[in-house]
Amino acid sequence: MGNDGFDFSELTKFEKKLTEKVNNTMPKESRKFIKKEANNLNKKNKAVFKSKGIGQETGNLLKGFKAGKAYKYRGVWSARAFNNSPHAHLLNDGFMWEPHKNVAKGQSNKQTGEEKFIPGFHFMEEAAKAFESGFYSDVEEWLHEVFIKGL
């Protein structure tokens, strides 16, 4: 039930069925829409990344933001928005910093007590949260356009 006492469950079920029908009967349009949304999420990822002031705004990290191909996951069209730079996950999630340790020169791989956790910036999660409400409104708008065109 909504805050005002209305039960929206039937509308939610209808919207879900309409989405499933569109996914199955209009795969080309569905893939195109999902790919566009993945690109929009990447724009949000870049904006949040820049707003955090992480490193230089040039280089591999900023160039590494990509949108993957549309694919079906559990029967629903999906697309990934990611950063393919090898160190992006370290800046996003955080990492253990181990000073003066060089395993290549025969130093032990044991912890010395000098290790320090460097927290991540979590720019991907922040962008996903900011993107979520806009995505739902985009889906509703797209379903409305599809409904007007007729199935």
Short mmCIF file of N, CA and C in Angstrom, two decimals:
data_model
loop_
_atom_site.label_atom_id
_atom_site.label_comp_id
_atom_site.label_asym_id
_atom_site.label_seq_id
_atom_site.Cartn_x
_atom_site.Cartn_y
_atom_site.Cartn_z
N MET A 1 0.83 -1.19 0.00
CA MET A 1 0.00 0.00 0.00
C MET A 1 0.87 1.25 0.00
N GLY A 2 0.41 2.25 -0.68
CA GLY A 2 1.11 3.52 -0.69
C GLY A 2 0.87 4.28 0.61
N ASN A 3 1.52 5.41 0.77
CA ASN A 3 1.38 6.20 1.99
C ASN A 3 -0.02 6.74 2.18
N ASP A 4 -0.75 6.90 1.09
CA ASP A 4 -2.09 7.47 1.17
C ASP A 4 -3.18 6.41 1.20
N GLY A 5 -2.82 5.14 1.40
CA GLY A 5 -3.79 4.08 1.55
C GLY A 5 -4.19 3.39 0.26
N PHE A 6 -3.62 3.75 -0.87
CA PHE A 6 -3.94 3.10 -2.13
C PHE A 6 -3.05 1.88 -2.34
N ASP A 7 -3.61 0.84 -2.92
CA ASP A 7 -2.85 -0.38 -3.21
C ASP A 7 -2.40 -0.33 -4.66
N PHE A 8 -1.09 -0.19 -4.87
CA PHE A 8 -0.53 -0.08 -6.21
C PHE A 8 0.01 -1.40 -6.73
N SER A 9 -0.22 -2.49 -6.02
CA SER A 9 0.38 -3.76 -6.39
C SER A 9 -0.09 -4.23 -7.77
N GLU A 10 -1.36 -4.00 -8.12
CA GLU A 10 -1.86 -4.41 -9.43
C GLU A 10 -1.20 -3.61 -10.55
N LEU A 11 -0.99 -2.32 -10.33
CA LEU A 11 -0.30 -1.50 -11.33
C LEU A 11 1.14 -1.95 -11.49
N THR A 12 1.78 -2.29 -10.38
CA THR A 12 3.17 -2.76 -10.43
C THR A 12 3.25 -4.07 -11.20
N LYS A 13 2.29 -4.98 -10.95
CA LYS A 13 2.25 -6.25 -11.67
C LYS A 13 2.03 -6.02 -13.16
N PHE A 14 1.12 -5.09 -13.49
CA PHE A 14 0.85 -4.77 -14.90
C PHE A 14 2.10 -4.22 -15.57
N GLU A 15 2.80 -3.31 -14.89
CA GLU A 15 4.01 -2.72 -15.45
C GLU A 15 5.07 -3.80 -15.69
N LYS A 16 5.19 -4.75 -14.75
CA LYS A 16 6.16 -5.84 -14.91
C LYS A 16 5.79 -6.71 -16.10
N LYS A 17 4.50 -7.04 -16.26
CA LYS A 17 4.07 -7.86 -17.40
C LYS A 17 4.29 -7.12 -18.71
N LEU A 18 4.03 -5.82 -18.70
CA LEU A 18 4.24 -5.01 -19.91
C LEU A 18 5.73 -5.00 -20.27
N THR A 19 6.59 -4.86 -19.27
CA THR A 19 8.03 -4.88 -19.51
C THR A 19 8.46 -6.21 -20.10
N GLU A 20 7.95 -7.31 -19.54
CA GLU A 20 8.30 -8.65 -20.06
C GLU A 20 7.84 -8.80 -21.50
N LYS A 21 6.63 -8.32 -21.79
CA LYS A 21 6.10 -8.43 -23.16
C LYS A 21 6.97 -7.63 -24.13
N VAL A 22 7.34 -6.43 -23.74
CA VAL A 22 8.19 -5.59 -24.59
C VAL A 22 9.55 -6.26 -24.80
N ASN A 23 10.12 -6.81 -23.72
CA ASN A 23 11.43 -7.49 -23.84
C ASN A 23 11.36 -8.63 -24.83
N ASN A 24 10.25 -9.35 -24.86
CA ASN A 24 10.13 -10.52 -25.72
C ASN A 24 9.71 -10.18 -27.14
N THR A 25 8.84 -9.19 -27.31
CA THR A 25 8.31 -8.89 -28.64
C THR A 25 9.10 -7.81 -29.37
N MET A 26 9.87 -7.03 -28.64
CA MET A 26 10.64 -5.94 -29.26
C MET A 26 12.10 -6.00 -28.78
N PRO A 27 12.81 -7.09 -29.08
CA PRO A 27 14.17 -7.22 -28.54
C PRO A 27 15.15 -6.16 -29.05
N LYS A 28 15.01 -5.76 -30.30
CA LYS A 28 15.93 -4.77 -30.85
C LYS A 28 15.77 -3.43 -30.13
N GLU A 29 14.53 -3.01 -29.92
CA GLU A 29 14.27 -1.75 -29.24
C GLU A 29 14.68 -1.84 -27.77
N SER A 30 14.46 -3.01 -27.16
CA SER A 30 14.83 -3.20 -25.75
C SER A 30 16.34 -3.11 -25.58
N ARG A 31 17.08 -3.78 -26.46
CA ARG A 31 18.55 -3.73 -26.39
C ARG A 31 19.04 -2.29 -26.56
N LYS A 32 18.46 -1.59 -27.51
CA LYS A 32 18.86 -0.21 -27.76
C LYS A 32 18.61 0.67 -26.53
N PHE A 33 17.45 0.50 -25.90
CA PHE A 33 17.12 1.27 -24.71
C PHE A 33 18.09 0.96 -23.57
N ILE A 34 18.36 -0.32 -23.34
CA ILE A 34 19.25 -0.72 -22.25
C ILE A 34 20.67 -0.21 -22.49
N LYS A 35 21.15 -0.29 -23.71
CA LYS A 35 22.49 0.21 -24.03
C LYS A 35 22.56 1.72 -23.78
N LYS A 36 21.51 2.44 -24.15
CA LYS A 36 21.45 3.89 -23.92
C LYS A 36 21.50 4.19 -22.42
N GLU A 37 20.78 3.40 -21.63
CA GLU A 37 20.78 3.60 -20.18
C GLU A 37 22.15 3.28 -19.57
N ALA A 38 22.84 2.27 -20.09
CA ALA A 38 24.19 1.95 -19.61
C ALA A 38 25.13 3.12 -19.90
N ASN A 39 24.98 3.73 -21.07
CA ASN A 39 25.80 4.90 -21.39
C ASN A 39 25.49 6.06 -20.46
N ASN A 40 24.19 6.23 -20.11
CA ASN A 40 23.81 7.28 -19.16
C ASN A 40 24.42 7.03 -17.79
N LEU A 41 24.44 5.77 -17.36
CA LEU A 41 25.07 5.43 -16.08
C LEU A 41 26.56 5.74 -16.12
N ASN A 42 27.20 5.49 -17.25
CA ASN A 42 28.62 5.81 -17.36
C ASN A 42 28.87 7.30 -17.29
N LYS A 43 27.98 8.09 -17.85
CA LYS A 43 28.11 9.55 -17.73
C LYS A 43 28.05 9.95 -16.26
N LYS A 44 27.13 9.32 -15.53
CA LYS A 44 27.00 9.59 -14.10
C LYS A 44 28.26 9.12 -13.36
N ASN A 45 28.79 7.95 -13.74
CA ASN A 45 30.03 7.44 -13.13
C ASN A 45 31.17 8.44 -13.31
N LYS A 46 31.31 8.96 -14.52
CA LYS A 46 32.39 9.92 -14.80
C LYS A 46 32.20 11.20 -13.99
N ALA A 47 30.95 11.68 -13.91
CA ALA A 47 30.68 12.92 -13.18
C ALA A 47 31.01 12.77 -11.70
N VAL A 48 30.61 11.66 -11.11
CA VAL A 48 30.90 11.43 -9.69
C VAL A 48 32.40 11.26 -9.49
N PHE A 49 33.06 10.54 -10.39
CA PHE A 49 34.51 10.35 -10.33
C PHE A 49 35.22 11.70 -10.34
N LYS A 50 34.83 12.57 -11.27
CA LYS A 50 35.45 13.90 -11.37
C LYS A 50 35.17 14.73 -10.12
N SER A 51 33.95 14.62 -9.59
CA SER A 51 33.57 15.42 -8.42
C SER A 51 34.37 15.02 -7.18
N LYS A 52 34.86 13.80 -7.13
CA LYS A 52 35.64 13.32 -5.98
C LYS A 52 37.07 13.84 -6.03
N GLY A 53 37.51 14.36 -7.19
CA GLY A 53 38.87 14.87 -7.32
C GLY A 53 39.94 13.81 -7.23
N ILE A 54 39.66 12.64 -7.79
CA ILE A 54 40.60 11.53 -7.72
C ILE A 54 41.63 11.67 -8.84
N GLY A 55 42.88 11.87 -8.48
CA GLY A 55 43.96 11.91 -9.48
C GLY A 55 43.73 12.95 -10.55
N GLN A 56 44.35 12.70 -11.67
CA GLN A 56 44.20 13.60 -12.81
C GLN A 56 42.93 13.25 -13.56
N GLU A 57 42.37 14.22 -14.24
CA GLU A 57 41.17 13.98 -15.03
C GLU A 57 41.50 13.43 -16.41
N THR A 58 42.75 13.24 -16.67
CA THR A 58 43.16 12.61 -17.92
C THR A 58 43.76 11.27 -17.58
N GLY A 59 44.04 10.48 -18.56
CA GLY A 59 44.68 9.21 -18.30
C GLY A 59 43.74 8.04 -18.40
N ASN A 60 44.25 6.89 -18.00
CA ASN A 60 43.54 5.64 -18.19
C ASN A 60 42.24 5.53 -17.40
N LEU A 61 42.21 6.07 -16.20
CA LEU A 61 41.01 5.91 -15.39
C LEU A 61 39.79 6.55 -16.03
N LEU A 62 39.92 7.76 -16.48
CA LEU A 62 38.79 8.44 -17.08
C LEU A 62 38.42 7.83 -18.43
N LYS A 63 39.42 7.36 -19.17
CA LYS A 63 39.16 6.72 -20.46
C LYS A 63 38.58 5.32 -20.28
N GLY A 64 38.75 4.74 -19.10
CA GLY A 64 38.36 3.36 -18.87
C GLY A 64 36.88 3.12 -18.67
N PHE A 65 36.07 4.17 -18.51
CA PHE A 65 34.64 3.98 -18.32
C PHE A 65 34.00 3.51 -19.62
N LYS A 66 33.34 2.36 -19.56
CA LYS A 66 32.76 1.73 -20.75
C LYS A 66 31.36 1.22 -20.43
N ALA A 67 30.58 1.05 -21.48
CA ALA A 67 29.28 0.38 -21.38
C ALA A 67 29.37 -0.90 -22.19
N GLY A 68 28.97 -2.00 -21.58
CA GLY A 68 29.03 -3.29 -22.25
C GLY A 68 27.88 -3.49 -23.21
N LYS A 69 27.93 -4.62 -23.91
CA LYS A 69 26.86 -4.97 -24.83
C LYS A 69 25.63 -5.38 -24.05
N ALA A 70 24.47 -5.19 -24.65
CA ALA A 70 23.22 -5.63 -24.03
C ALA A 70 23.16 -7.15 -24.13
N TYR A 71 22.72 -7.78 -23.05
CA TYR A 71 22.60 -9.23 -23.01
C TYR A 71 21.41 -9.59 -22.11
N LYS A 72 20.93 -10.80 -22.24
CA LYS A 72 19.83 -11.25 -21.39
C LYS A 72 20.39 -11.92 -20.15
N TYR A 73 19.93 -11.47 -18.98
CA TYR A 73 20.31 -12.04 -17.70
C TYR A 73 19.03 -12.39 -16.96
N ARG A 74 18.82 -13.68 -16.73
CA ARG A 74 17.61 -14.18 -16.08
C ARG A 74 16.36 -13.69 -16.79
N GLY A 75 16.43 -13.67 -18.12
CA GLY A 75 15.28 -13.32 -18.94
C GLY A 75 15.04 -11.84 -19.14
N VAL A 76 15.90 -10.99 -18.60
CA VAL A 76 15.71 -9.54 -18.71
C VAL A 76 16.94 -8.94 -19.38
N TRP A 77 16.73 -7.97 -20.26
CA TRP A 77 17.85 -7.32 -20.93
C TRP A 77 18.65 -6.52 -19.92
N SER A 78 19.96 -6.66 -19.99
CA SER A 78 20.88 -5.97 -19.09
C SER A 78 22.08 -5.48 -19.87
N ALA A 79 22.79 -4.53 -19.29
CA ALA A 79 24.06 -4.06 -19.84
C ALA A 79 24.89 -3.54 -18.67
N ARG A 80 26.19 -3.79 -18.72
CA ARG A 80 27.07 -3.35 -17.64
C ARG A 80 27.66 -1.98 -17.96
N ALA A 81 27.84 -1.21 -16.91
CA ALA A 81 28.61 0.03 -16.99
C ALA A 81 29.79 -0.19 -16.05
N PHE A 82 31.01 -0.07 -16.55
CA PHE A 82 32.18 -0.45 -15.76
C PHE A 82 33.38 0.39 -16.14
N ASN A 83 34.47 0.20 -15.39
CA ASN A 83 35.74 0.83 -15.72
C ASN A 83 36.75 -0.29 -15.92
N ASN A 84 37.34 -0.35 -17.11
CA ASN A 84 38.25 -1.44 -17.42
C ASN A 84 39.71 -1.15 -17.07
N SER A 85 39.99 -0.05 -16.40
CA SER A 85 41.35 0.22 -15.95
C SER A 85 41.70 -0.76 -14.83
N PRO A 86 42.93 -1.28 -14.84
CA PRO A 86 43.28 -2.32 -13.87
C PRO A 86 43.30 -1.85 -12.42
N HIS A 87 43.36 -0.55 -12.17
CA HIS A 87 43.42 -0.06 -10.80
C HIS A 87 42.15 0.66 -10.35
N ALA A 88 41.12 0.68 -11.19
CA ALA A 88 39.88 1.39 -10.85
C ALA A 88 39.22 0.80 -9.61
N HIS A 89 39.21 -0.54 -9.51
CA HIS A 89 38.57 -1.16 -8.36
C HIS A 89 39.29 -0.83 -7.05
N LEU A 90 40.58 -0.59 -7.12
CA LEU A 90 41.33 -0.22 -5.91
C LEU A 90 40.89 1.15 -5.40
N LEU A 91 40.73 2.10 -6.31
CA LEU A 91 40.29 3.43 -5.91
C LEU A 91 38.83 3.44 -5.49
N ASN A 92 38.03 2.55 -6.07
CA ASN A 92 36.62 2.48 -5.69
C ASN A 92 36.43 1.79 -4.35
N ASP A 93 37.08 0.64 -4.16
CA ASP A 93 36.83 -0.20 -2.98
C ASP A 93 37.81 0.01 -1.84
N GLY A 94 38.99 0.53 -2.12
CA GLY A 94 40.04 0.65 -1.11
C GLY A 94 41.04 -0.48 -1.26
N PHE A 95 42.18 -0.37 -0.56
CA PHE A 95 43.23 -1.38 -0.67
C PHE A 95 44.16 -1.32 0.53
N MET A 96 44.92 -2.40 0.72
CA MET A 96 45.94 -2.45 1.78
C MET A 96 47.25 -1.92 1.20
N TRP A 97 47.83 -0.96 1.88
CA TRP A 97 49.11 -0.40 1.46
C TRP A 97 50.19 -0.99 2.35
N GLU A 98 51.21 -1.54 1.73
CA GLU A 98 52.29 -2.19 2.47
C GLU A 98 53.61 -1.49 2.13
N PRO A 99 54.08 -0.60 2.97
CA PRO A 99 55.30 0.15 2.67
C PRO A 99 56.56 -0.71 2.78
N HIS A 100 57.54 -0.40 1.99
CA HIS A 100 58.87 -1.01 2.05
C HIS A 100 58.84 -2.53 1.93
N LYS A 101 57.99 -3.03 1.12
CA LYS A 101 57.90 -4.48 0.97
C LYS A 101 58.12 -4.80 -0.50
N ASN A 102 59.08 -5.64 -0.79
CA ASN A 102 59.37 -6.00 -2.15
C ASN A 102 59.58 -7.51 -2.21
N VAL A 103 58.51 -8.23 -2.51
CA VAL A 103 58.55 -9.69 -2.55
C VAL A 103 59.50 -10.16 -3.64
N ALA A 104 59.63 -9.38 -4.70
CA ALA A 104 60.51 -9.77 -5.81
C ALA A 104 61.97 -9.85 -5.37
N LYS A 105 62.35 -9.08 -4.37
CA LYS A 105 63.73 -9.09 -3.91
C LYS A 105 63.92 -10.03 -2.72
N GLY A 106 62.97 -10.96 -2.52
CA GLY A 106 63.14 -11.98 -1.50
C GLY A 106 62.61 -11.62 -0.13
N GLN A 107 61.95 -10.48 0.02
CA GLN A 107 61.38 -10.15 1.32
C GLN A 107 60.17 -11.04 1.57
N SER A 108 59.91 -11.30 2.81
CA SER A 108 58.82 -12.17 3.22
C SER A 108 57.47 -11.57 2.83
N ASN A 109 56.51 -12.43 2.58
CA ASN A 109 55.16 -11.99 2.25
C ASN A 109 54.29 -11.91 3.50
N LYS A 110 54.90 -12.01 4.70
CA LYS A 110 54.16 -11.94 5.95
C LYS A 110 53.87 -10.49 6.31
N GLN A 111 52.81 -10.30 7.08
CA GLN A 111 52.46 -8.95 7.51
C GLN A 111 53.49 -8.46 8.53
N THR A 112 53.83 -7.18 8.43
CA THR A 112 54.85 -6.60 9.30
C THR A 112 54.26 -5.66 10.35
N GLY A 113 52.98 -5.37 10.27
CA GLY A 113 52.36 -4.42 11.19
C GLY A 113 52.37 -3.00 10.65
N GLU A 114 53.07 -2.78 9.55
CA GLU A 114 53.12 -1.46 8.93
C GLU A 114 52.03 -1.28 7.88
N GLU A 115 51.26 -2.36 7.64
CA GLU A 115 50.22 -2.28 6.62
C GLU A 115 49.15 -1.28 7.05
N LYS A 116 48.56 -0.65 6.05
CA LYS A 116 47.55 0.37 6.33
C LYS A 116 46.46 0.25 5.29
N PHE A 117 45.20 0.28 5.72
CA PHE A 117 44.09 0.23 4.77
C PHE A 117 43.80 1.63 4.25
N ILE A 118 43.82 1.78 2.95
CA ILE A 118 43.48 3.05 2.30
C ILE A 118 42.03 2.92 1.84
N PRO A 119 41.10 3.68 2.42
CA PRO A 119 39.69 3.53 2.05
C PRO A 119 39.43 3.99 0.62
N GLY A 120 38.42 3.37 0.01
CA GLY A 120 38.05 3.70 -1.35
C GLY A 120 37.13 4.90 -1.41
N PHE A 121 36.93 5.42 -2.60
CA PHE A 121 36.07 6.58 -2.81
C PHE A 121 34.62 6.17 -3.07
N HIS A 122 34.38 4.93 -3.45
CA HIS A 122 33.03 4.38 -3.72
C HIS A 122 32.26 5.24 -4.73
N PHE A 123 32.95 5.68 -5.76
CA PHE A 123 32.30 6.51 -6.78
C PHE A 123 31.29 5.73 -7.61
N MET A 124 31.53 4.43 -7.82
CA MET A 124 30.59 3.63 -8.63
C MET A 124 29.26 3.46 -7.90
N GLU A 125 29.31 3.16 -6.59
CA GLU A 125 28.08 2.98 -5.82
C GLU A 125 27.30 4.28 -5.72
N GLU A 126 28.02 5.38 -5.51
CA GLU A 126 27.35 6.69 -5.40
C GLU A 126 26.66 7.05 -6.72
N ALA A 127 27.32 6.77 -7.83
CA ALA A 127 26.73 7.05 -9.15
C ALA A 127 25.51 6.17 -9.38
N ALA A 128 25.57 4.90 -8.96
CA ALA A 128 24.44 3.98 -9.14
C ALA A 128 23.23 4.47 -8.37
N LYS A 129 23.43 4.95 -7.14
CA LYS A 129 22.31 5.47 -6.34
C LYS A 129 21.70 6.70 -7.00
N ALA A 130 22.56 7.59 -7.50
CA ALA A 130 22.07 8.81 -8.15
C ALA A 130 21.35 8.50 -9.45
N PHE A 131 21.76 7.43 -10.12
CA PHE A 131 21.19 7.06 -11.41
C PHE A 131 19.84 6.35 -11.28
N GLU A 132 19.64 5.65 -10.17
CA GLU A 132 18.51 4.73 -10.01
C GLU A 132 17.15 5.38 -10.23
N SER A 133 16.87 6.51 -9.61
CA SER A 133 15.55 7.12 -9.75
C SER A 133 15.31 7.59 -11.19
N GLY A 134 16.34 8.11 -11.82
CA GLY A 134 16.20 8.53 -13.21
C GLY A 134 15.96 7.35 -14.14
N PHE A 135 16.57 6.21 -13.82
CA PHE A 135 16.37 5.01 -14.62
C PHE A 135 14.91 4.56 -14.57
N TYR A 136 14.33 4.53 -13.37
CA TYR A 136 12.94 4.11 -13.25
C TYR A 136 12.00 5.03 -14.01
N SER A 137 12.25 6.32 -13.97
CA SER A 137 11.40 7.24 -14.72
C SER A 137 11.62 7.07 -16.22
N ASP A 138 12.86 6.77 -16.65
CA ASP A 138 13.13 6.51 -18.07
C ASP A 138 12.40 5.25 -18.54
N VAL A 139 12.38 4.21 -17.70
CA VAL A 139 11.68 2.97 -18.05
C VAL A 139 10.18 3.25 -18.19
N GLU A 140 9.63 3.98 -17.24
CA GLU A 140 8.19 4.30 -17.31
C GLU A 140 7.87 5.10 -18.56
N GLU A 141 8.72 6.07 -18.88
CA GLU A 141 8.52 6.89 -20.08
C GLU A 141 8.61 6.04 -21.34
N TRP A 142 9.59 5.14 -21.38
CA TRP A 142 9.78 4.27 -22.53
C TRP A 142 8.59 3.33 -22.69
N LEU A 143 8.11 2.76 -21.58
CA LEU A 143 6.93 1.88 -21.64
C LEU A 143 5.71 2.65 -22.12
N HIS A 144 5.59 3.88 -21.70
CA HIS A 144 4.48 4.71 -22.15
C HIS A 144 4.54 4.93 -23.66
N GLU A 145 5.74 5.21 -24.18
CA GLU A 145 5.92 5.38 -25.62
C GLU A 145 5.57 4.09 -26.37
N VAL A 146 6.03 2.96 -25.84
CA VAL A 146 5.74 1.66 -26.46
C VAL A 146 4.24 1.40 -26.42
N PHE A 147 3.60 1.70 -25.32
CA PHE A 147 2.17 1.47 -25.16
C PHE A 147 1.37 2.33 -26.14
N ILE A 148 1.80 3.57 -26.35
CA ILE A 148 1.13 4.46 -27.29
C ILE A 148 1.28 3.96 -28.72
N LYS A 149 2.50 3.46 -29.06
CA LYS A 149 2.72 2.90 -30.39
C LYS A 149 1.87 1.67 -30.60
N GLY A 150 1.61 0.95 -29.53
CA GLY A 150 0.82 -0.26 -29.61
C GLY A 150 1.72 -1.47 -29.81
N LEU A 151 1.34 -2.55 -29.15
CA LEU A 151 2.13 -3.78 -29.28
C LEU A 151 1.52 -4.70 -30.29
#
